[in-house]
mmCIF file of C-alpha atoms and ligand atoms in Angstrom:
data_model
loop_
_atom_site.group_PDB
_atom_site.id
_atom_site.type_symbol
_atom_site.label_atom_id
_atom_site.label_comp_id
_atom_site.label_asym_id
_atom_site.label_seq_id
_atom_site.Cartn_x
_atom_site.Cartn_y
_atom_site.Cartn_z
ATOM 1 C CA UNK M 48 0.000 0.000 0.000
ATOM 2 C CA UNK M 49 0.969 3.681 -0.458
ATOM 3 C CA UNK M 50 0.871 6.308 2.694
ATOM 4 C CA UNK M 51 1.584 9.834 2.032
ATOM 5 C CA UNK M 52 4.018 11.383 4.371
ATOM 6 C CA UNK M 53 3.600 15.681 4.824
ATOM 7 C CA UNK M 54 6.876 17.397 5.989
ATOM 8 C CA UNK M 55 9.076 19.858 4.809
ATOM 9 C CA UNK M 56 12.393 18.044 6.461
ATOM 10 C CA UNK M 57 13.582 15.370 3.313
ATOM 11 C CA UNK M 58 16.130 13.395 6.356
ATOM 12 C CA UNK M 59 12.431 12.531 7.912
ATOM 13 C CA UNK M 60 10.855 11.695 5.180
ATOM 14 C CA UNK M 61 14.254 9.274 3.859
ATOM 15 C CA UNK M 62 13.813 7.746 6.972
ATOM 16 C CA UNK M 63 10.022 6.752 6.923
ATOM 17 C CA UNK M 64 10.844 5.694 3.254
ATOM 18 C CA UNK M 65 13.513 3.432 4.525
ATOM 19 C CA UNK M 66 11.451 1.892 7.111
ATOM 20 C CA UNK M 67 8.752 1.992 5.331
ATOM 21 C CA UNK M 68 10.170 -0.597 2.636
ATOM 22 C CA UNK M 69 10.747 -3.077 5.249
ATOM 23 C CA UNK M 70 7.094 -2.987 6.291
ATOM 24 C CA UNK M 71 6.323 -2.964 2.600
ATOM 25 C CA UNK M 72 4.651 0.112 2.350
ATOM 26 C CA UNK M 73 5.541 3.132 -0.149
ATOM 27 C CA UNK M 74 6.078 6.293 1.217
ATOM 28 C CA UNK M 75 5.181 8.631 -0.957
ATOM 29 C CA UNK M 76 6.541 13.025 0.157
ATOM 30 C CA UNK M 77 4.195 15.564 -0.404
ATOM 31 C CA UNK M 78 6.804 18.291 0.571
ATOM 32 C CA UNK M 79 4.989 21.009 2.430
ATOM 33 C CA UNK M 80 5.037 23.768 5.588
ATOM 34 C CA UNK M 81 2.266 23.464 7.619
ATOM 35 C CA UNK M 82 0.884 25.518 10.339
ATOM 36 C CA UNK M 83 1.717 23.677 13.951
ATOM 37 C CA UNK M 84 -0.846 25.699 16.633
ATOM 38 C CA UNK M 85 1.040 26.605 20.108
ATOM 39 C CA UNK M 86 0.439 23.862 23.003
ATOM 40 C CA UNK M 87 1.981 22.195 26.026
ATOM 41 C CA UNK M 88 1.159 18.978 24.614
ATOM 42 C CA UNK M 89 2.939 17.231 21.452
ATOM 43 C CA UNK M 90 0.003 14.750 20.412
ATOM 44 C CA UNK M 91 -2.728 17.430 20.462
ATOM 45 C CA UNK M 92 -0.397 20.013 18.375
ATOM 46 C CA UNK M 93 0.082 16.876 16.105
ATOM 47 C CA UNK M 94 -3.356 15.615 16.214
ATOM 48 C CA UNK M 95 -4.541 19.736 15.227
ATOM 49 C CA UNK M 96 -2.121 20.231 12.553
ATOM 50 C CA UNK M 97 -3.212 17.239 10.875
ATOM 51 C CA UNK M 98 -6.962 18.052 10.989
ATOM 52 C CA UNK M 99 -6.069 21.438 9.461
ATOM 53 C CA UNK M 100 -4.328 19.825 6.704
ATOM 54 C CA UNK M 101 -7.074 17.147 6.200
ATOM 55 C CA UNK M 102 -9.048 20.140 4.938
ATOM 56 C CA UNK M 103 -7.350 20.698 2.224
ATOM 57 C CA UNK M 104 -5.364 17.038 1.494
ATOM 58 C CA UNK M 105 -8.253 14.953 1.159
ATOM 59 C CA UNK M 106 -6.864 11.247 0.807
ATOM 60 C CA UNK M 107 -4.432 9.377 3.493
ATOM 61 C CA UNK M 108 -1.462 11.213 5.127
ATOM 62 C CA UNK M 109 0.723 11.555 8.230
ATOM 63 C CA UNK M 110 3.021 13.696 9.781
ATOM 64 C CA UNK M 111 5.444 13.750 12.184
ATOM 65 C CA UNK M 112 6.058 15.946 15.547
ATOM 66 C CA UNK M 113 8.711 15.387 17.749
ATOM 67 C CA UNK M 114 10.519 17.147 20.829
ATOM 68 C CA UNK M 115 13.421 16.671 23.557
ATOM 69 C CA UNK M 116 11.881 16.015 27.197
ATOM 70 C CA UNK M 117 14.589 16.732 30.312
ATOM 71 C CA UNK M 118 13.102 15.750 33.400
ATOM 72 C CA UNK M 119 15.185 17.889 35.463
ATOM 73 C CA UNK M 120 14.026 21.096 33.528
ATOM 74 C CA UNK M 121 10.075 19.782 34.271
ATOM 75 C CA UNK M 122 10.094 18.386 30.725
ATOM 76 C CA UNK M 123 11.864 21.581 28.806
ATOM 77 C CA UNK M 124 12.154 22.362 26.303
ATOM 78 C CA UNK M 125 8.983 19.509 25.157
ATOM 79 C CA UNK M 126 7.107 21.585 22.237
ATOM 80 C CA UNK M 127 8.839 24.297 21.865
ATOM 81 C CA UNK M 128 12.039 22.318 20.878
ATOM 82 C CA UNK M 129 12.230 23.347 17.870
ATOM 83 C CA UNK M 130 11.937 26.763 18.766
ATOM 84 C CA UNK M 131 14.663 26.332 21.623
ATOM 85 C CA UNK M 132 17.022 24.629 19.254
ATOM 86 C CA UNK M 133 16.660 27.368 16.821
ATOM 87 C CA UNK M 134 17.258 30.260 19.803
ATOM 88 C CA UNK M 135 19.887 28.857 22.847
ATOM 89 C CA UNK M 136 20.455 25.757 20.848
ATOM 90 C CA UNK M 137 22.753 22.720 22.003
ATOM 91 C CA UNK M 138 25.285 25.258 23.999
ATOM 92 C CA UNK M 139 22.205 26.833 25.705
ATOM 93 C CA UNK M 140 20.671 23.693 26.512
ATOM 94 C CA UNK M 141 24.309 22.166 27.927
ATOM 95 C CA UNK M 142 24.239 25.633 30.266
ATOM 96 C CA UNK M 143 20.927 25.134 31.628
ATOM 97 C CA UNK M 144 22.030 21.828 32.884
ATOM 98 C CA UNK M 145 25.188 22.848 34.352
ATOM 99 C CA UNK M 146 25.454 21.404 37.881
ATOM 100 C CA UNK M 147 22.412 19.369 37.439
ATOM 101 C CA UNK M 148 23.234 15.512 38.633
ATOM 102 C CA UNK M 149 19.932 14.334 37.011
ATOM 103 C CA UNK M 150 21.198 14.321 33.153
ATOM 104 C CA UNK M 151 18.120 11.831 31.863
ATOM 105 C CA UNK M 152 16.307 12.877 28.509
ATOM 106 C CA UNK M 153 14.146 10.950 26.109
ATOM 107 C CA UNK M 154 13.300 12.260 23.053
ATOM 108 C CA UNK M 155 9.382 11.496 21.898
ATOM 109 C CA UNK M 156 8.164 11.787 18.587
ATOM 110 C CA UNK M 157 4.149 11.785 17.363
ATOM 111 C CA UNK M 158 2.787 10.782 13.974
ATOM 112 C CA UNK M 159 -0.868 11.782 13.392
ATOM 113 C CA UNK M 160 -2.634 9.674 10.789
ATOM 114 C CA UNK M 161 -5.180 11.160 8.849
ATOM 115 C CA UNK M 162 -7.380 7.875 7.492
ATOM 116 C CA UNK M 163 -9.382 9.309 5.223
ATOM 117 C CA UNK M 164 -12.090 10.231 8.500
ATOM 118 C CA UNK M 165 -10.563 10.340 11.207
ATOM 119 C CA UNK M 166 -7.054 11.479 13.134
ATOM 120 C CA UNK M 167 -5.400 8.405 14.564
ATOM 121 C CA UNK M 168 -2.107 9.402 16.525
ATOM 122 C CA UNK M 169 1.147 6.969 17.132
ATOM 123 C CA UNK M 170 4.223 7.555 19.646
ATOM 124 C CA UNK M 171 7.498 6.405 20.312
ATOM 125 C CA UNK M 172 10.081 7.258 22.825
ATOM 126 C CA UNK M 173 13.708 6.823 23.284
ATOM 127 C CA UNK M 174 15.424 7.061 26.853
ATOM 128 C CA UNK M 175 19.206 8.869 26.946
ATOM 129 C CA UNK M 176 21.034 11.392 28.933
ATOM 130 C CA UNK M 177 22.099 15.021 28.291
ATOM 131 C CA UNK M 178 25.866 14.171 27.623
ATOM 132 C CA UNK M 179 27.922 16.686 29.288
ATOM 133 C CA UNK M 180 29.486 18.262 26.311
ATOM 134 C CA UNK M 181 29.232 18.572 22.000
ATOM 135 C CA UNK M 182 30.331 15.492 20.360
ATOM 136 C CA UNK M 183 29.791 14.137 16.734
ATOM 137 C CA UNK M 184 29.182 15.670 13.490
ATOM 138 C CA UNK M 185 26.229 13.443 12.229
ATOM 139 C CA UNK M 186 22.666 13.862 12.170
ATOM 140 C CA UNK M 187 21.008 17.312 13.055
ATOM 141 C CA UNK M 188 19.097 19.333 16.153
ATOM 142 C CA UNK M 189 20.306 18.159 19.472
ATOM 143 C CA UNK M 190 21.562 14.630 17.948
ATOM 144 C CA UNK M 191 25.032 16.232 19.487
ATOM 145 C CA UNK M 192 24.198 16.223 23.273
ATOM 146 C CA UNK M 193 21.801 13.456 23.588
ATOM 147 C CA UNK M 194 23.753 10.735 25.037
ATOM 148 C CA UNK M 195 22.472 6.751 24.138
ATOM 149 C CA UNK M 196 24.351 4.005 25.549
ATOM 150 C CA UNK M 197 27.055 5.828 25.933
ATOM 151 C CA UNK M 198 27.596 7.993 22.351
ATOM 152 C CA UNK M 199 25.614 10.410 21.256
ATOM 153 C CA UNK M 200 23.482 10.260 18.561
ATOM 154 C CA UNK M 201 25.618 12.125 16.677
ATOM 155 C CA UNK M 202 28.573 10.060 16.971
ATOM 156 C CA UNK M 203 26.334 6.551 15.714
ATOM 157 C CA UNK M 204 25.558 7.776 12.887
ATOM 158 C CA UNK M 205 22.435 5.512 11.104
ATOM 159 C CA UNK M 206 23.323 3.497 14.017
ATOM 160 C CA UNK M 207 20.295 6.175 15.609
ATOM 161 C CA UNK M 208 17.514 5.342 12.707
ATOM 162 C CA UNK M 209 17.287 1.620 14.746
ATOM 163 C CA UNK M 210 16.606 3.066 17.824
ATOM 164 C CA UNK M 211 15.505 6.443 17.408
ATOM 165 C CA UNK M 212 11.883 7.624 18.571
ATOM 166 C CA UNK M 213 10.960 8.257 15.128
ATOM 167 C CA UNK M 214 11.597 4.673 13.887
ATOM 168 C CA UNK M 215 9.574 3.529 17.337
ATOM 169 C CA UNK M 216 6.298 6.051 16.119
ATOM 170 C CA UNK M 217 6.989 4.586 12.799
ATOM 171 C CA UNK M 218 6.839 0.696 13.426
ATOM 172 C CA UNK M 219 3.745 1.790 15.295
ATOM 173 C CA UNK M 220 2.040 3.259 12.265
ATOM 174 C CA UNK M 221 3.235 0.765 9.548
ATOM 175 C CA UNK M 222 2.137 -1.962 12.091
ATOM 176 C CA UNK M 223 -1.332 -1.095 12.281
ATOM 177 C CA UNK M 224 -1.311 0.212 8.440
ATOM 178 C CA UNK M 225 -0.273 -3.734 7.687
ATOM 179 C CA UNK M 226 -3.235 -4.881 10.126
ATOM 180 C CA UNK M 227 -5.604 -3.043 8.288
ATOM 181 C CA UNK M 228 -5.146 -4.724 4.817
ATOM 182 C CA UNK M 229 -6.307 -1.989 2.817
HETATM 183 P P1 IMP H 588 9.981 18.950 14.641
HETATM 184 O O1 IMP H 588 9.303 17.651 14.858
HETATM 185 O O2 IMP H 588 10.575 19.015 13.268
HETATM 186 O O3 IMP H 588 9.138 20.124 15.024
HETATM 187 O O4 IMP H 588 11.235 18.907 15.600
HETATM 188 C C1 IMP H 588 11.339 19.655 16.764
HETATM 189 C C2 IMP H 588 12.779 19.855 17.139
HETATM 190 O O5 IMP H 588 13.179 18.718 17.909
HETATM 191 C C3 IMP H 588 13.728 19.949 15.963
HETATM 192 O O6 IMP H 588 14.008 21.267 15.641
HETATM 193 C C4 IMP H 588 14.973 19.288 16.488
HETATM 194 O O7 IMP H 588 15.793 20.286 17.014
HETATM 195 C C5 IMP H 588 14.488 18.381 17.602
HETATM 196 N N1 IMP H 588 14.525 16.984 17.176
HETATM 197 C C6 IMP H 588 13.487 16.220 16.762
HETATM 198 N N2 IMP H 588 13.899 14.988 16.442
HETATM 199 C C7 IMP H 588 15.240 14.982 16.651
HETATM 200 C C8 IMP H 588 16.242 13.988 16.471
HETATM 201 O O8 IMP H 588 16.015 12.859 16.027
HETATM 202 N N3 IMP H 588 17.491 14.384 16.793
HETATM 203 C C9 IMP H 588 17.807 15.599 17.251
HETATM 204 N N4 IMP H 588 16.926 16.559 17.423
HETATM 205 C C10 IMP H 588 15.641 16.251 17.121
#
């Protein structure tokens, strides 16, 4: 079966392709910006930004929403990651936990399904640390200070695709999208 897959960022979309192939589904990119409302909560912002869309894209399509969680900053920076990488960024972040003992992170990432009806919403979650300084030069956003097993994501290179949240949200949706039989 074919799935359309709505995001602007091509390294997400290579990656649901990838995965996508092994669940023997075709991912097909409708590259596009879309308007992501404000919220405290990634699966509703994901879950409203694909109901917008559905009023315009009228056949099957996901997208993808995901954000950095740190405990020890009550879940900062959550939904506004992107907006936190793109202002204090990886050096801001490493500042804010200077001194803090409690270095745990997990990075969660949403997929809201649009079926056709209705707005079906997958997760997945991967656990890490804030690693104490910058290391690697792979991958992107704060792949350089989140700390799996011992190396950053940065430093494993597609190594992270296995584990990563994304792939997790992924299996989720191809899972159910194989149950289905459509
Ligand atoms: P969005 O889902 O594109 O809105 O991503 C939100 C922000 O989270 C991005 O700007 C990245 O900085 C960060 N982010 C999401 N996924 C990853 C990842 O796999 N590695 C590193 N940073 C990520």
């Amino acid at each position: 079966m074919k799935v359309t897959f709505v995001t602007s960022n091509e390294g997400k979309y290579r990656e649901a392709k990838y995965i996508g192939e092994r669940y023997g589904i075709e991912v097909e990119w409708l590259r596009k910006e879309y308007l992501e409302p404000q919220g405290n909560d990634l699966k509703e912002i994901a879950k409203k930004s694909a109901e917008i869309l559905a009023e315009k894209i009228k056949k099957p399509f996901f997208i993808e929403d995901s954000g950095l969680f740190i405990p020890a900053l009550r879940g900062f920076p959550g939904p506004y990651s992107s907006f936190v990488f793109k202002t204090i960024g990886n050096e801001g972040i490493l500042k804010l936990m200077d001194g803090i003992e409690d270095r745990r992170a997990y990075f969660l990432a949403v997929i809201a399904f649009f079926d056709g009806k209705n707005v079906l919403t997958f997760e997945g979650r991967v656990d890490g640390k804030i690693a104490t300084e910058i290391r690697g030069d792979k991958g992107f956003g704060f792949d350089p200070i989140f700390e799996y097993d011992g190396k950053t994501f940065a430093e494993m290179g597609d190594k992270k695709n296995e584990v990563s949240h994304r792939r997790r949200a992924l299996e989720a949706l191809f899972s159910y999208l194989n149950k289905l039989k459509i």
